């Protein structure tokens, strides 16, 4: 055998061994989750617990995937390592999604069944009440009291009475005004007569005083010596 074929065979064998080691290193210790059906749900409380567990597991899956990415970037065959990490993440998320769908469906179904039970119970109570009312004897019709005759309106009478009082008040006011005017005229007349009497008395007093003055003057002249 010639040296060149032997050298090529050795190089090919070395490359094969290196590739196998790299693939083994890229696979890593992370187990690949198997797609198993989710556990059955038997109560709303269990469904709530499963939904909470799904939320926690999703966060853990994303954390493991981020850590796996960091490891893959240090590997020789980075793309193969990343592809496997993505596939592992996808299958793990699919498992959690199946659990989530089943739990959510159970809760929706529980709500529908509870609503149906409530409606059936309400219908049952309604039918029982209808049967009870139908079994009771009919009540006699209530007596209708006779409707009293409408009373005559008292508005016209009240209006007439008001108008009469108003006319009476106006007449009294007119009579009072005439009396007051007559009293004023009588007062003015008495006042004028009183003033006339006072004037006449004053004139008589003035005449007497003038006469007395003349007589005194005459006596004084007569008493003077000639």
Short mmCIF file of C-alpha atoms in Angstrom, two decimals:
data_model
loop_
_atom_site.label_atom_id
_atom_site.label_comp_id
_atom_site.label_asym_id
_atom_site.label_seq_id
_atom_site.Cartn_x
_atom_site.Cartn_y
_atom_site.Cartn_z
CA UNK A 1 0.00 0.00 0.00
CA UNK A 2 1.29 3.43 -0.91
CA UNK A 3 1.82 6.12 1.76
CA UNK A 4 -0.70 8.63 0.30
CA UNK A 5 -3.81 6.39 0.54
CA UNK A 6 -2.81 5.46 4.08
CA UNK A 7 -2.51 9.15 5.00
CA UNK A 8 -5.88 9.95 3.50
CA UNK A 9 -7.48 7.08 5.38
CA UNK A 10 -5.98 8.27 8.64
CA UNK A 11 -7.20 11.84 8.08
CA UNK A 12 -10.71 10.60 7.23
CA UNK A 13 -10.80 8.42 10.34
CA UNK A 14 -9.67 11.34 12.50
CA UNK A 15 -12.36 13.59 11.05
CA UNK A 16 -15.01 10.93 11.68
CA UNK A 17 -13.93 10.55 15.30
CA UNK A 18 -13.88 14.34 15.79
CA UNK A 19 -17.38 14.68 14.34
CA UNK A 20 -18.71 11.93 16.58
CA UNK A 21 -17.17 13.52 19.66
CA UNK A 22 -18.55 16.95 18.71
CA UNK A 23 -22.06 15.60 18.22
CA UNK A 24 -21.91 13.79 21.52
CA UNK A 25 -20.72 16.94 23.27
CA UNK A 26 -23.43 19.02 21.62
CA UNK A 27 -26.17 16.66 22.74
CA UNK A 28 -25.30 17.41 26.36
CA UNK A 29 -26.89 15.92 29.42
CA UNK A 30 -30.34 17.58 28.92
CA UNK A 31 -32.99 14.86 28.54
CA UNK A 32 -35.50 15.15 25.76
CA UNK A 33 -39.03 15.19 27.25
CA UNK A 34 -41.35 12.58 25.92
CA UNK A 35 -44.74 13.69 24.65
CA UNK A 36 -47.09 12.05 27.13
CA UNK A 37 -50.80 12.83 27.49
CA UNK A 38 -51.61 15.24 30.33
CA UNK A 39 -53.09 13.82 33.53
CA UNK A 40 -56.88 13.88 33.68
CA UNK A 41 -58.64 16.76 35.43
CA UNK A 42 -61.41 15.95 37.90
CA UNK A 43 -62.13 19.29 39.63
CA UNK A 44 -61.92 23.03 39.11
CA UNK A 45 -59.38 23.28 41.92
CA UNK A 46 -57.17 20.73 40.18
CA UNK A 47 -57.52 22.65 36.91
CA UNK A 48 -56.40 25.85 38.65
CA UNK A 49 -53.41 24.02 40.12
CA UNK A 50 -52.43 22.67 36.71
CA UNK A 51 -52.69 26.12 35.11
CA UNK A 52 -50.45 27.58 37.82
CA UNK A 53 -47.98 24.70 37.35
CA UNK A 54 -47.96 25.32 33.57
CA UNK A 55 -47.02 28.95 34.12
CA UNK A 56 -44.14 27.95 36.39
CA UNK A 57 -42.94 25.20 34.04
CA UNK A 58 -42.97 27.53 31.05
CA UNK A 59 -40.72 29.93 32.89
CA UNK A 60 -38.39 27.05 33.76
CA UNK A 61 -38.36 25.84 30.13
CA UNK A 62 -37.39 29.29 28.90
CA UNK A 63 -34.66 29.50 31.54
CA UNK A 64 -33.24 26.09 30.53
CA UNK A 65 -33.37 27.07 26.87
CA UNK A 66 -31.48 30.29 27.55
CA UNK A 67 -28.82 28.35 29.47
CA UNK A 68 -28.60 25.77 26.68
CA UNK A 69 -28.12 28.53 24.12
CA UNK A 70 -25.22 29.90 26.13
CA UNK A 71 -23.62 26.44 26.21
CA UNK A 72 -24.20 25.84 22.50
CA UNK A 73 -22.34 28.99 21.50
CA UNK A 74 -19.24 27.49 23.08
CA UNK A 75 -19.55 24.23 21.13
CA UNK A 76 -17.82 23.36 17.88
CA UNK A 77 -21.05 22.54 16.05
CA UNK A 78 -23.14 25.44 17.32
CA UNK A 79 -26.02 25.18 14.84
CA UNK A 80 -26.69 21.52 15.53
CA UNK A 81 -26.65 22.19 19.27
CA UNK A 82 -29.05 25.14 18.90
CA UNK A 83 -31.43 23.15 16.69
CA UNK A 84 -31.61 20.38 19.25
CA UNK A 85 -32.17 22.89 22.07
CA UNK A 86 -34.99 24.53 20.10
CA UNK A 87 -36.61 21.18 19.40
CA UNK A 88 -36.41 20.26 23.07
CA UNK A 89 -37.98 23.60 24.01
CA UNK A 90 -40.73 23.19 21.41
CA UNK A 91 -41.72 19.73 22.63
CA UNK A 92 -41.65 20.81 26.26
CA UNK A 93 -43.86 23.83 25.53
CA UNK A 94 -46.22 21.63 23.51
CA UNK A 95 -46.63 19.34 26.52
CA UNK A 96 -47.46 22.29 28.76
CA UNK A 97 -49.84 23.65 26.14
CA UNK A 98 -51.73 20.35 26.11
CA UNK A 99 -52.07 20.49 29.90
CA UNK A 100 -53.23 24.11 29.70
CA UNK A 101 -55.83 23.38 27.01
CA UNK A 102 -57.26 20.45 28.95
CA UNK A 103 -57.49 22.43 32.23
CA UNK A 104 -59.06 25.47 30.56
CA UNK A 105 -61.58 23.25 28.75
CA UNK A 106 -62.52 21.57 32.02
CA UNK A 107 -63.13 24.96 33.67
CA UNK A 108 -65.28 26.17 30.78
CA UNK A 109 -67.25 22.94 30.82
CA UNK A 110 -67.73 23.26 34.58
CA UNK A 111 -69.14 26.78 34.13
CA UNK A 112 -71.56 25.56 31.44
CA UNK A 113 -72.70 22.62 33.58
CA UNK A 114 -73.21 24.88 36.61
CA UNK A 115 -75.27 27.27 34.50
CA UNK A 116 -77.36 24.40 33.14
CA UNK A 117 -77.95 23.07 36.66
CA UNK A 118 -79.04 26.52 37.86
CA UNK A 119 -81.41 26.93 34.91
CA UNK A 120 -82.86 23.46 35.46
CA UNK A 121 -83.37 24.18 39.16
CA UNK A 122 -85.06 27.50 38.36
CA UNK A 123 -87.34 25.80 35.83
CA UNK A 124 -88.18 23.13 38.40
CA UNK A 125 -89.13 25.74 40.99
CA UNK A 126 -91.22 27.60 38.41
CA UNK A 127 -93.13 24.48 37.43
CA UNK A 128 -93.76 23.62 41.09
CA UNK A 129 -95.10 27.12 41.76
CA UNK A 130 -97.34 26.93 38.68
CA UNK A 131 -98.73 23.59 39.86
CA UNK A 132 -99.37 24.95 43.35
CA UNK A 133 -101.23 27.97 42.01
CA UNK A 134 -103.27 25.81 39.66
CA UNK A 135 -104.33 23.56 42.56
CA UNK A 136 -105.64 26.46 44.65
CA UNK A 137 -109.32 27.48 44.29
CA UNK A 138 -109.98 30.59 42.30
CA UNK A 139 -110.36 33.70 44.42
CA UNK A 140 -113.68 35.56 44.12
CA UNK A 141 -113.56 38.74 42.18
CA UNK A 142 -113.25 41.73 44.50
CA UNK A 143 -116.33 43.86 44.90
CA UNK A 144 -116.12 47.10 43.06
CA UNK A 145 -117.33 50.04 45.11
CA UNK A 146 -119.75 52.34 43.31
CA UNK A 147 -118.14 55.38 41.91
CA UNK A 148 -119.56 58.49 43.62
CA UNK A 149 -121.11 61.13 41.44
CA UNK A 150 -118.73 63.91 40.63
CA UNK A 151 -119.14 66.91 42.87
CA UNK A 152 -120.17 70.17 41.36
CA UNK A 153 -117.45 72.63 40.97
CA UNK A 154 -117.46 75.35 43.62
CA UNK A 155 -115.22 77.63 41.64
CA UNK A 156 -118.00 79.82 40.15
CA UNK A 157 -119.57 80.30 43.60
CA UNK A 158 -116.23 81.26 45.11
CA UNK A 159 -115.57 83.68 42.26
CA UNK A 160 -119.01 85.30 42.70
CA UNK A 161 -118.48 85.60 46.45
CA UNK A 162 -115.10 87.20 45.93
CA UNK A 163 -116.52 89.68 43.41
CA UNK A 164 -119.32 90.61 45.85
CA UNK A 165 -116.83 91.25 48.63
CA UNK A 166 -114.74 93.34 46.26
CA UNK A 167 -117.74 95.46 45.21
CA UNK A 168 -118.76 95.95 48.85
CA UNK A 169 -115.25 97.05 49.74
CA UNK A 170 -115.21 99.48 46.82
CA UNK A 171 -118.58 100.92 47.87
CA UNK A 172 -117.41 101.35 51.44
CA UNK A 173 -114.26 103.01 50.20
CA UNK A 174 -116.28 105.41 48.03
CA UNK A 175 -118.65 106.23 50.91
CA UNK A 176 -115.73 106.82 53.22
CA UNK A 177 -114.07 109.09 50.70
CA UNK A 178 -117.27 111.17 50.35
CA UNK A 179 -117.61 111.43 54.11
CA UNK A 180 -114.00 112.46 54.48
CA UNK A 181 -114.48 115.13 51.80
CA UNK A 182 -117.60 116.42 53.60
CA UNK A 183 -115.71 116.56 56.87
CA UNK A 184 -112.93 118.52 55.21
CA UNK A 185 -115.40 121.02 53.77
CA UNK A 186 -117.12 121.44 57.15
CA UNK A 187 -113.78 121.96 58.85
CA UNK A 188 -112.74 124.55 56.30
CA UNK A 189 -116.07 126.37 56.77
CA UNK A 190 -115.77 126.41 60.55
CA UNK A 191 -112.22 127.61 60.24
CA UNK A 192 -113.25 130.47 57.92
CA UNK A 193 -116.12 131.49 60.24
CA UNK A 194 -113.77 131.46 63.22
CA UNK A 195 -111.28 133.64 61.41
CA UNK A 196 -114.08 136.04 60.43
CA UNK A 197 -115.26 136.36 64.03
CA UNK A 198 -111.72 136.98 65.22
CA UNK A 199 -111.31 139.68 62.56
CA UNK A 200 -114.52 141.42 63.64
CA UNK A 201 -113.55 141.28 67.30
CA UNK A 202 -110.19 142.78 66.45
CA UNK A 203 -111.84 145.57 64.48
CA UNK A 204 -114.19 146.42 67.37
CA UNK A 205 -111.29 146.48 69.78
CA UNK A 206 -109.38 148.77 67.47
CA UNK A 207 -112.37 151.11 67.15
CA UNK A 208 -112.81 151.26 70.92
CA UNK A 209 -109.14 151.98 71.41
CA UNK A 210 -109.22 154.75 68.82
CA UNK A 211 -112.34 156.25 70.38
CA UNK A 212 -110.81 156.17 73.84
CA UNK A 213 -107.70 157.83 72.49
CA UNK A 214 -109.73 160.63 70.92
CA UNK A 215 -111.71 161.20 74.10
CA UNK A 216 -108.55 161.33 76.16
CA UNK A 217 -107.05 163.83 73.76
CA UNK A 218 -110.14 166.02 73.97
CA UNK A 219 -110.12 165.93 77.76
CA UNK A 220 -106.49 166.87 77.78
CA UNK A 221 -107.11 169.86 75.55
CA UNK A 222 -110.05 170.98 77.70
CA UNK A 223 -108.01 170.82 80.83
CA UNK A 224 -105.35 173.17 79.53
CA UNK A 225 -105.62 176.81 80.78
CA UNK A 226 -106.76 179.39 78.31
#
